[in-house]
Amino acid sequence: MPAFTPHSDSDGSNTKIKSKYQELYDGISKYLNSAPGGNSTHFLNYGYRSLGGPDEARLDVPGGVPGADSMRLVFELVGPVELANRSVIDIGCGRGGPASLMAGKLGAVVTGVDLSPEAIAYCRRTHRAVGMRFETGDAEAVPLDAGSADVITNIESSHTYPSMRSFLSEVRRLVRPGGWFLHTDMLFGGRWREVRSTLETLGFAIESDRDITQNVLASRNAMARHRSGADTRNPILDNILGLPGSDVYNLLESSACEYRIVRSRLGGS
């Protein structure tokens, strides 16, 4: 969830950038833990709303389900990739909703990793099903063994990483030959070009690359309608939620940033 403007490059101190985001997401988790209804908020992504196709989710989410658009984004990301009985590492797992969905609905064995200790503590308290575990860790130095995953997922998190190359090198270290990297986020066009070129250099073949910006904007428009009865508007909260008029929404609407789903596969078997 891009609460700040996504990076266009790696300016500034990497340590300071990571510290800023850890503090932000620790604060969000603490706030949600104490807010009415916040303890059931498992998803932090902007969501996906169908515009009549082409859609790629194999499972639908019934209308009216809390967090339906956020759940749909996870299913759209996975698309046709089979997760049943496969080892999945969800880097930037947040409050664990996507990891729980992939384990519970798609049969994956999931390890969630996040920089925020508060988020990981919440995940460990809340998501206790068999086939799930959670670890605190840096996306550029994940505390897991090389070649330990069949699939790596990264949902709306990489915009916070100071070094995209370091992150993608970690993905390469962690995934087994023939394994998948499923990536969705809001990034500037130059960052997406960096993602593609780096993946190819690391031995990944890009199997699909899809612009879902309009689907994400439709989800944010729906959220704005849902919140239209709120007594007051908070610009910081509006930006965190990506609501119309916020910096995040404007970056997407103007095409300065693109929200994409990129699926790639590591060569070998």
Short mmCIF file of N, CA and C in Angstrom, two decimals, residues 1 24 32 36 56 63 86 104 112 135 141 147 152 157 186 197 210 228 245-246 266:
data_model
loop_
_atom_site.label_atom_id
_atom_site.label_comp_id
_atom_site.label_asym_id
_atom_site.label_seq_id
_atom_site.Cartn_x
_atom_site.Cartn_y
_atom_site.Cartn_z
N MET A 1 0.84 -1.18 0.00
CA MET A 1 0.00 0.00 0.00
C MET A 1 0.88 1.24 0.00
N LEU A 24 6.29 3.37 9.67
CA LEU A 24 4.95 3.60 9.12
C LEU A 24 4.07 2.37 9.31
N LEU A 32 -4.63 -0.21 13.60
CA LEU A 32 -5.69 -1.15 13.24
C LEU A 32 -6.01 -2.10 14.40
N PRO A 36 -11.90 0.30 15.96
CA PRO A 36 -13.08 -0.56 15.84
C PRO A 36 -13.08 -1.31 14.51
N GLU A 56 -8.28 -12.72 -15.02
CA GLU A 56 -7.50 -13.96 -15.00
C GLU A 56 -7.67 -14.77 -13.72
N GLY A 63 -19.79 -10.59 -4.00
CA GLY A 63 -19.99 -9.19 -3.66
C GLY A 63 -20.43 -9.04 -2.22
N ARG A 86 2.49 -26.34 -3.16
CA ARG A 86 3.75 -25.69 -3.50
C ARG A 86 4.19 -24.76 -2.38
N GLY A 104 -5.40 -21.11 2.32
CA GLY A 104 -6.73 -21.65 2.56
C GLY A 104 -7.52 -21.96 1.31
N GLY A 112 5.14 -16.11 5.15
CA GLY A 112 5.03 -14.67 4.97
C GLY A 112 6.21 -13.97 5.61
N GLU A 135 7.69 -14.66 9.31
CA GLU A 135 9.01 -14.27 9.77
C GLU A 135 9.24 -12.78 9.52
N ALA A 141 17.11 -8.96 2.03
CA ALA A 141 17.96 -9.93 2.74
C ALA A 141 17.03 -10.86 3.51
N GLY A 147 16.83 -21.40 -2.63
CA GLY A 147 16.09 -22.46 -3.30
C GLY A 147 14.98 -23.06 -2.47
N ILE A 152 7.43 -17.18 -5.53
CA ILE A 152 7.56 -15.97 -4.72
C ILE A 152 6.44 -15.02 -5.13
N SER A 157 4.23 -3.94 -2.53
CA SER A 157 5.24 -3.73 -1.51
C SER A 157 6.55 -3.22 -2.08
N MET A 186 2.38 -0.72 -7.86
CA MET A 186 2.30 0.59 -8.50
C MET A 186 3.71 1.16 -8.57
N SER A 197 14.18 -5.66 -17.15
CA SER A 197 15.55 -5.91 -17.59
C SER A 197 16.33 -6.72 -16.55
N ARG A 210 0.83 -7.29 -17.50
CA ARG A 210 -0.52 -6.75 -17.71
C ARG A 210 -0.73 -5.47 -16.91
N SER A 228 -18.18 7.77 1.61
CA SER A 228 -18.74 9.09 1.34
C SER A 228 -19.52 9.66 2.52
N GLY A 245 -8.37 12.14 -5.55
CA GLY A 245 -7.83 13.39 -5.05
C GLY A 245 -6.53 13.25 -4.30
N SER A 246 -6.18 12.03 -3.89
CA SER A 246 -4.92 11.82 -3.18
C SER A 246 -3.76 11.80 -4.17
N LEU A 266 11.66 -18.69 -13.63
CA LEU A 266 13.09 -18.91 -13.68
C LEU A 266 13.41 -20.09 -14.59
#
